[in-house]
mmCIF file with all atom_site columns, C-alpha atoms in Angstrom:
data_model
loop_
_atom_site.group_PDB
_atom_site.id
_atom_site.type_symbol
_atom_site.label_atom_id
_atom_site.label_alt_id
_atom_site.label_comp_id
_atom_site.label_asym_id
_atom_site.label_entity_id
_atom_site.label_seq_id
_atom_site.pdbx_PDB_ins_code
_atom_site.Cartn_x
_atom_site.Cartn_y
_atom_site.Cartn_z
_atom_site.occupancy
_atom_site.B_iso_or_equiv
_atom_site.pdbx_formal_charge
_atom_site.auth_seq_id
_atom_site.auth_comp_id
_atom_site.auth_asym_id
_atom_site.auth_atom_id
_atom_site.pdbx_PDB_model_num
ATOM 1   C CA . MET A 1 1   ? 5.791   -0.491  17.894  1.00 91.00 ? 1   MET A CA 1
ATOM 2   C CA . ARG A 1 2   ? 6.930   -3.324  15.700  1.00 93.00 ? 2   ARG A CA 1
ATOM 3   C CA . LEU A 1 3   ? 6.004   -3.155  12.147  1.00 95.00 ? 3   LEU A CA 1
ATOM 4   C CA . SER A 1 4   ? 6.089   -6.177  9.611   1.00 94.00 ? 4   SER A CA 1
ATOM 5   C CA . ILE A 1 5   ? 4.859   -6.308  6.020   1.00 95.00 ? 5   ILE A CA 1
ATOM 6   C CA . ILE A 1 6   ? 3.741   -9.563  4.673   1.00 95.00 ? 6   ILE A CA 1
ATOM 7   C CA . ASP A 1 7   ? 3.353   -9.772  0.659   1.00 94.00 ? 7   ASP A CA 1
ATOM 8   C CA . LYS A 1 8   ? 0.783   -11.899 -0.301  1.00 95.00 ? 8   LYS A CA 1
ATOM 9   C CA . ARG A 1 9   ? 0.358   -10.345 -3.945  1.00 92.00 ? 9   ARG A CA 1
ATOM 10  C CA . LYS A 1 10  ? 0.105   -12.870 -6.693  1.00 83.00 ? 10  LYS A CA 1
ATOM 11  C CA . ARG A 1 11  ? 2.564   -10.862 -8.721  1.00 77.00 ? 11  ARG A CA 1
ATOM 12  C CA . ASP A 1 12  ? 5.895   -10.890 -7.116  1.00 72.00 ? 12  ASP A CA 1
ATOM 13  C CA . LYS A 1 13  ? 7.779   -7.779  -8.594  1.00 83.00 ? 13  LYS A CA 1
ATOM 14  C CA . ALA A 1 14  ? 5.355   -6.214  -10.882 1.00 90.00 ? 14  ALA A CA 1
ATOM 15  C CA . VAL A 1 15  ? 3.267   -3.392  -9.540  1.00 94.00 ? 15  VAL A CA 1
ATOM 16  C CA . GLY A 1 16  ? 1.244   -2.703  -12.786 1.00 92.00 ? 16  GLY A CA 1
ATOM 17  C CA . VAL A 1 17  ? 0.659   -2.722  -16.629 1.00 90.00 ? 17  VAL A CA 1
ATOM 18  C CA . LYS A 1 18  ? 0.765   -0.423  -19.362 1.00 86.00 ? 18  LYS A CA 1
ATOM 19  C CA . LYS A 1 19  ? -1.736  -0.725  -22.314 1.00 83.00 ? 19  LYS A CA 1
ATOM 20  C CA . ASN A 1 20  ? -1.626  0.168   -25.971 1.00 76.00 ? 20  ASN A CA 1
ATOM 21  C CA . GLY A 1 21  ? -4.566  2.039   -27.705 1.00 72.00 ? 21  GLY A CA 1
ATOM 22  C CA . TRP A 1 22  ? -6.496  -1.331  -28.090 1.00 76.00 ? 22  TRP A CA 1
ATOM 23  C CA . ASN A 1 23  ? -6.571  -2.004  -24.424 1.00 79.00 ? 23  ASN A CA 1
ATOM 24  C CA . VAL A 1 24  ? -3.953  -4.668  -24.483 1.00 84.00 ? 24  VAL A CA 1
ATOM 25  C CA . ASP A 1 25  ? -0.989  -5.208  -22.162 1.00 87.00 ? 25  ASP A CA 1
ATOM 26  C CA . SER A 1 26  ? 2.009   -3.788  -23.457 1.00 87.00 ? 26  SER A CA 1
ATOM 27  C CA . ALA A 1 27  ? 4.650   -3.401  -20.621 1.00 89.00 ? 27  ALA A CA 1
ATOM 28  C CA . THR A 1 28  ? 4.927   -4.386  -16.956 1.00 91.00 ? 28  THR A CA 1
ATOM 29  C CA . VAL A 1 29  ? 5.627   -1.661  -14.408 1.00 91.00 ? 29  VAL A CA 1
ATOM 30  C CA . TYR A 1 30  ? 8.152   -2.625  -11.629 1.00 91.00 ? 30  TYR A CA 1
ATOM 31  C CA . LEU A 1 31  ? 8.820   -0.583  -8.525  1.00 89.00 ? 31  LEU A CA 1
ATOM 32  C CA . GLU A 1 32  ? 12.722  -0.215  -8.496  1.00 88.00 ? 32  GLU A CA 1
ATOM 33  C CA . TYR A 1 33  ? 13.630  0.148   -4.770  1.00 89.00 ? 33  TYR A CA 1
ATOM 34  C CA . GLU A 1 34  ? 16.253  -1.287  -2.827  1.00 90.00 ? 34  GLU A CA 1
ATOM 35  C CA . GLY A 1 35  ? 14.585  -4.237  -0.768  1.00 88.00 ? 35  GLY A CA 1
ATOM 36  C CA . GLY A 1 36  ? 11.771  -4.522  -3.456  1.00 88.00 ? 36  GLY A CA 1
ATOM 37  C CA . VAL A 1 37  ? 8.158   -3.811  -2.893  1.00 91.00 ? 37  VAL A CA 1
ATOM 38  C CA . THR A 1 38  ? 8.127   -5.042  0.803   1.00 92.00 ? 38  THR A CA 1
ATOM 39  C CA . GLN A 1 39  ? 10.618  -2.816  1.952   1.00 93.00 ? 39  GLN A CA 1
ATOM 40  C CA . TRP A 1 40  ? 9.173   0.076   0.093   1.00 93.00 ? 40  TRP A CA 1
ATOM 41  C CA . LEU A 1 41  ? 5.781   -0.516  1.780   1.00 95.00 ? 41  LEU A CA 1
ATOM 42  C CA . HIS A 1 42  ? 7.362   -1.110  5.130   1.00 95.00 ? 42  HIS A CA 1
ATOM 43  C CA . ASP A 1 43  ? 9.273   2.489   4.662   1.00 95.00 ? 43  ASP A CA 1
ATOM 44  C CA . ALA A 1 44  ? 6.202   4.261   3.494   1.00 95.00 ? 44  ALA A CA 1
ATOM 45  C CA . LEU A 1 45  ? 3.900   2.838   6.360   1.00 96.00 ? 45  LEU A CA 1
ATOM 46  C CA . ALA A 1 46  ? 6.540   3.543   9.032   1.00 96.00 ? 46  ALA A CA 1
ATOM 47  C CA . SER A 1 47  ? 6.737   7.199   7.876   1.00 96.00 ? 47  SER A CA 1
ATOM 48  C CA . GLU A 1 48  ? 3.075   7.586   7.928   1.00 95.00 ? 48  GLU A CA 1
ATOM 49  C CA . LEU A 1 49  ? 3.057   6.068   11.337  1.00 96.00 ? 49  LEU A CA 1
ATOM 50  C CA . GLN A 1 50  ? 5.906   8.285   12.565  1.00 96.00 ? 50  GLN A CA 1
ATOM 51  C CA . ARG A 1 51  ? 4.180   11.414  11.236  1.00 95.00 ? 51  ARG A CA 1
ATOM 52  C CA . ALA A 1 52  ? 1.152   10.436  13.450  1.00 95.00 ? 52  ALA A CA 1
ATOM 53  C CA . GLY A 1 53  ? 3.388   10.083  16.519  1.00 94.00 ? 53  GLY A CA 1
ATOM 54  C CA . PHE A 1 54  ? 4.321   6.336   16.735  1.00 93.00 ? 54  PHE A CA 1
ATOM 55  C CA . ALA A 1 55  ? 7.715   5.014   17.274  1.00 91.00 ? 55  ALA A CA 1
ATOM 56  C CA . VAL A 1 56  ? 8.568   2.404   14.842  1.00 92.00 ? 56  VAL A CA 1
ATOM 57  C CA . LEU A 1 57  ? 11.395  0.403   16.261  1.00 88.00 ? 57  LEU A CA 1
ATOM 58  C CA . GLY A 1 58  ? 14.066  -1.380  14.268  1.00 78.00 ? 58  GLY A CA 1
ATOM 59  C CA . GLN A 1 59  ? 14.714  -4.978  14.222  1.00 70.00 ? 59  GLN A CA 1
ATOM 60  C CA . GLN A 1 60  ? 17.080  -4.998  17.340  1.00 71.00 ? 60  GLN A CA 1
ATOM 61  C CA . ASP A 1 61  ? 14.496  -3.285  19.613  1.00 74.00 ? 61  ASP A CA 1
ATOM 62  C CA . ALA A 1 62  ? 11.281  -4.852  18.207  1.00 67.00 ? 62  ALA A CA 1
ATOM 63  C CA . ALA A 1 63  ? 11.386  -7.570  21.294  1.00 73.00 ? 63  ALA A CA 1
ATOM 64  C CA . HIS A 1 64  ? 10.395  -4.584  23.634  1.00 77.00 ? 64  HIS A CA 1
ATOM 65  C CA . ALA A 1 65  ? 7.485   -3.292  21.242  1.00 85.00 ? 65  ALA A CA 1
ATOM 66  C CA . ARG A 1 66  ? 4.103   -2.840  23.277  1.00 86.00 ? 66  ARG A CA 1
ATOM 67  C CA . LEU A 1 67  ? 2.478   -2.787  20.066  1.00 91.00 ? 67  LEU A CA 1
ATOM 68  C CA . HIS A 1 68  ? 2.896   -5.250  17.049  1.00 94.00 ? 68  HIS A CA 1
ATOM 69  C CA . LEU A 1 69  ? 1.617   -4.315  13.715  1.00 95.00 ? 69  LEU A CA 1
ATOM 70  C CA . ARG A 1 70  ? 1.471   -6.763  10.776  1.00 96.00 ? 70  ARG A CA 1
ATOM 71  C CA . ALA A 1 71  ? 0.289   -5.489  7.426   1.00 97.00 ? 71  ALA A CA 1
ATOM 72  C CA . VAL A 1 72  ? -0.668  -8.268  4.937   1.00 97.00 ? 72  VAL A CA 1
ATOM 73  C CA . VAL A 1 73  ? -0.757  -6.909  1.274   1.00 96.00 ? 73  VAL A CA 1
ATOM 74  C CA . SER A 1 74  ? -2.902  -8.497  -1.063  1.00 96.00 ? 74  SER A CA 1
ATOM 75  C CA . GLU A 1 75  ? -3.061  -5.853  -3.867  1.00 95.00 ? 75  GLU A CA 1
ATOM 76  C CA . PHE A 1 76  ? -0.656  -2.883  -4.933  1.00 95.00 ? 76  PHE A CA 1
ATOM 77  C CA . PHE A 1 77  ? -1.143  -2.522  -8.689  1.00 95.00 ? 77  PHE A CA 1
ATOM 78  C CA . VAL A 1 78  ? -1.943  0.135   -10.948 1.00 93.00 ? 78  VAL A CA 1
ATOM 79  C CA . GLU A 1 79  ? -3.436  -0.326  -14.451 1.00 91.00 ? 79  GLU A CA 1
ATOM 80  C CA . PRO A 1 80  ? -4.861  1.899   -17.268 1.00 87.00 ? 80  PRO A CA 1
ATOM 81  C CA . LYS A 1 81  ? -8.410  1.629   -18.660 1.00 84.00 ? 81  LYS A CA 1
ATOM 82  C CA . MET A 1 82  ? -8.390  2.788   -22.285 1.00 78.00 ? 82  MET A CA 1
ATOM 83  C CA . MET A 1 83  ? -11.433 4.604   -23.027 1.00 75.00 ? 83  MET A CA 1
ATOM 84  C CA . TRP A 1 84  ? -10.252 6.106   -26.499 1.00 68.00 ? 84  TRP A CA 1
ATOM 85  C CA . ILE A 1 85  ? -7.315  5.443   -28.617 1.00 65.00 ? 85  ILE A CA 1
ATOM 86  C CA . PHE A 1 86  ? -5.340  8.320   -26.890 1.00 66.00 ? 86  PHE A CA 1
ATOM 87  C CA . GLY A 1 87  ? -6.929  8.263   -23.463 1.00 73.00 ? 87  GLY A CA 1
ATOM 88  C CA . GLY A 1 88  ? -8.509  6.743   -20.603 1.00 82.00 ? 88  GLY A CA 1
ATOM 89  C CA . THR A 1 89  ? -8.237  6.556   -16.955 1.00 87.00 ? 89  THR A CA 1
ATOM 90  C CA . THR A 1 90  ? -5.451  4.939   -14.464 1.00 89.00 ? 90  THR A CA 1
ATOM 91  C CA . HIS A 1 91  ? -6.580  2.966   -11.520 1.00 92.00 ? 91  HIS A CA 1
ATOM 92  C CA . GLY A 1 92  ? -4.419  2.240   -8.481  1.00 94.00 ? 92  GLY A CA 1
ATOM 93  C CA . LEU A 1 93  ? -5.519  -0.187  -5.919  1.00 96.00 ? 93  LEU A CA 1
ATOM 94  C CA . VAL A 1 94  ? -4.101  -0.967  -2.619  1.00 96.00 ? 94  VAL A CA 1
ATOM 95  C CA . LEU A 1 95  ? -5.314  -3.672  -0.264  1.00 97.00 ? 95  LEU A CA 1
ATOM 96  C CA . VAL A 1 96  ? -3.875  -4.241  3.163   1.00 97.00 ? 96  VAL A CA 1
ATOM 97  C CA . GLU A 1 97  ? -5.095  -6.176  6.153   1.00 98.00 ? 97  GLU A CA 1
ATOM 98  C CA . LEU A 1 98  ? -3.654  -4.749  9.328   1.00 97.00 ? 98  LEU A CA 1
ATOM 99  C CA . ARG A 1 99  ? -3.314  -6.889  12.149  1.00 97.00 ? 99  ARG A CA 1
ATOM 100 C CA . VAL A 1 100 ? -2.706  -5.456  15.601  1.00 96.00 ? 100 VAL A CA 1
ATOM 101 C CA . ARG A 1 101 ? -1.579  -7.104  18.715  1.00 95.00 ? 101 ARG A CA 1
ATOM 102 C CA . PHE A 1 102 ? -1.218  -5.614  22.096  1.00 94.00 ? 102 PHE A CA 1
ATOM 103 C CA . THR A 1 103 ? 0.981   -6.869  24.944  1.00 91.00 ? 103 THR A CA 1
ATOM 104 C CA . ASP A 1 104 ? -2.094  -8.071  26.708  1.00 92.00 ? 104 ASP A CA 1
ATOM 105 C CA . GLY A 1 105 ? -2.786  -10.541 24.143  1.00 92.00 ? 105 GLY A CA 1
ATOM 106 C CA . SER A 1 106 ? -5.673  -8.794  22.567  1.00 95.00 ? 106 SER A CA 1
ATOM 107 C CA . GLU A 1 107 ? -5.610  -8.589  18.711  1.00 96.00 ? 107 GLU A CA 1
ATOM 108 C CA . PHE A 1 108 ? -7.509  -6.710  16.173  1.00 96.00 ? 108 PHE A CA 1
ATOM 109 C CA . ALA A 1 109 ? -7.582  -6.787  12.507  1.00 97.00 ? 109 ALA A CA 1
ATOM 110 C CA . ARG A 1 110 ? -9.148  -4.722  9.709   1.00 97.00 ? 110 ARG A CA 1
ATOM 111 C CA . LEU A 1 111 ? -8.828  -4.464  5.932   1.00 97.00 ? 111 LEU A CA 1
ATOM 112 C CA . PHE A 1 112 ? -7.992  -1.007  4.220   1.00 97.00 ? 112 PHE A CA 1
ATOM 113 C CA . LYS A 1 113 ? -8.665  -0.174  0.686   1.00 97.00 ? 113 LYS A CA 1
ATOM 114 C CA . GLY A 1 114 ? -6.851  2.688   -1.022  1.00 96.00 ? 114 GLY A CA 1
ATOM 115 C CA . HIS A 1 115 ? -8.122  3.424   -4.785  1.00 96.00 ? 115 HIS A CA 1
ATOM 116 C CA . GLU A 1 116 ? -7.256  6.166   -6.967  1.00 94.00 ? 116 GLU A CA 1
ATOM 117 C CA . THR A 1 117 ? -8.377  7.067   -10.379 1.00 91.00 ? 117 THR A CA 1
ATOM 118 C CA . GLY A 1 118 ? -6.670  9.556   -12.832 1.00 86.00 ? 118 GLY A CA 1
ATOM 119 C CA . ALA A 1 119 ? -7.652  10.720  -16.176 1.00 81.00 ? 119 ALA A CA 1
ATOM 120 C CA . TYR A 1 120 ? -5.035  11.047  -18.695 1.00 74.00 ? 120 TYR A CA 1
ATOM 121 C CA . ARG A 1 121 ? -4.459  11.932  -22.365 1.00 68.00 ? 121 ARG A CA 1
ATOM 122 C CA . TRP A 1 122 ? -1.031  9.824   -22.699 1.00 66.00 ? 122 TRP A CA 1
ATOM 123 C CA . ALA A 1 123 ? -0.388  7.284   -20.072 1.00 65.00 ? 123 ALA A CA 1
ATOM 124 C CA . SER A 1 124 ? 2.756   8.601   -18.548 1.00 78.00 ? 124 SER A CA 1
ATOM 125 C CA . ASP A 1 125 ? 5.107   6.981   -16.401 1.00 82.00 ? 125 ASP A CA 1
ATOM 126 C CA . ALA A 1 126 ? 4.756   10.011  -13.962 1.00 84.00 ? 126 ALA A CA 1
ATOM 127 C CA . GLU A 1 127 ? 0.749   9.628   -14.257 1.00 84.00 ? 127 GLU A CA 1
ATOM 128 C CA . THR A 1 128 ? 1.192   5.993   -13.414 1.00 87.00 ? 128 THR A CA 1
ATOM 129 C CA . GLU A 1 129 ? 3.228   6.455   -10.308 1.00 89.00 ? 129 GLU A CA 1
ATOM 130 C CA . ALA A 1 130 ? 1.153   9.438   -9.285  1.00 90.00 ? 130 ALA A CA 1
ATOM 131 C CA . VAL A 1 131 ? -2.048  7.183   -9.187  1.00 92.00 ? 131 VAL A CA 1
ATOM 132 C CA . LEU A 1 132 ? -0.314  4.291   -7.317  1.00 93.00 ? 132 LEU A CA 1
ATOM 133 C CA . MET A 1 133 ? 1.483   6.449   -4.803  1.00 94.00 ? 133 MET A CA 1
ATOM 134 C CA . SER A 1 134 ? -1.981  8.336   -4.199  1.00 94.00 ? 134 SER A CA 1
ATOM 135 C CA . ALA A 1 135 ? -3.790  5.157   -3.676  1.00 95.00 ? 135 ALA A CA 1
ATOM 136 C CA . THR A 1 136 ? -0.968  4.099   -1.245  1.00 96.00 ? 136 THR A CA 1
ATOM 137 C CA . GLN A 1 137 ? -1.344  7.224   0.641   1.00 95.00 ? 137 GLN A CA 1
ATOM 138 C CA . ALA A 1 138 ? -4.999  6.821   0.984   1.00 95.00 ? 138 ALA A CA 1
ATOM 139 C CA . ALA A 1 139 ? -4.783  3.354   2.340   1.00 96.00 ? 139 ALA A CA 1
ATOM 140 C CA . PHE A 1 140 ? -2.136  4.195   4.879   1.00 97.00 ? 140 PHE A CA 1
ATOM 141 C CA . ALA A 1 141 ? -3.816  7.579   6.181   1.00 96.00 ? 141 ALA A CA 1
ATOM 142 C CA . LYS A 1 142 ? -6.955  5.432   6.890   1.00 96.00 ? 142 LYS A CA 1
ATOM 143 C CA . MET A 1 143 ? -5.119  2.806   8.467   1.00 96.00 ? 143 MET A CA 1
ATOM 144 C CA . THR A 1 144 ? -3.112  5.368   10.787  1.00 96.00 ? 144 THR A CA 1
ATOM 145 C CA . ARG A 1 145 ? -6.194  7.202   11.768  1.00 96.00 ? 145 ARG A CA 1
ATOM 146 C CA . GLU A 1 146 ? -7.682  3.933   12.857  1.00 96.00 ? 146 GLU A CA 1
ATOM 147 C CA . LEU A 1 147 ? -4.826  2.794   14.566  1.00 96.00 ? 147 LEU A CA 1
ATOM 148 C CA . CYS A 1 148 ? -4.778  6.274   16.584  1.00 95.00 ? 148 CYS A CA 1
ATOM 149 C CA . ASN A 1 149 ? -8.484  5.372   17.571  1.00 95.00 ? 149 ASN A CA 1
ATOM 150 C CA . LEU A 1 150 ? -7.807  1.832   18.428  1.00 95.00 ? 150 LEU A CA 1
ATOM 151 C CA . VAL A 1 151 ? -4.805  2.710   20.649  1.00 94.00 ? 151 VAL A CA 1
ATOM 152 C CA . THR A 1 152 ? -6.694  5.405   22.291  1.00 93.00 ? 152 THR A CA 1
ATOM 153 C CA . ARG A 1 153 ? -9.770  3.237   23.077  1.00 92.00 ? 153 ARG A CA 1
ATOM 154 C CA . HIS A 1 154 ? -7.541  0.247   24.006  1.00 91.00 ? 154 HIS A CA 1
ATOM 155 C CA . GLY A 1 155 ? -5.696  2.255   26.385  1.00 77.00 ? 155 GLY A CA 1
ATOM 156 C CA . GLY A 1 156 ? -2.068  1.885   24.959  1.00 60.00 ? 156 GLY A CA 1
#
């Protein structure tokens, strides 16, 4: 299969914010990854698809793919919600529209959402990362299950 990621987020590089005890944004959260957010999402989704038994082709072999996937990312963000001076919840949200095209010309599209909430006493970097990764995993796992079902029903 050929996989492409289209990043339609409003925030180019930022993937979240940190807040102070008064619920005011105090820092921006960035994802450090060679190739940026789009490449990270591609690699993460490709890994999930490969674990499910799909072969994700590189750019040089993509012309021979029987299945074309386009994942359009509209949200990939994590943000705390302060409830007290020293605690609250962290919310991670991932929204991806998966567009699938088979070689017979048939096309399918569906929106997938991953949402994760974590409670914390201190909003640590590890908590922020864990919540966003968990939301991503939830969206990609749903996407992969549905894709398996679609390929089975479609016959290839």
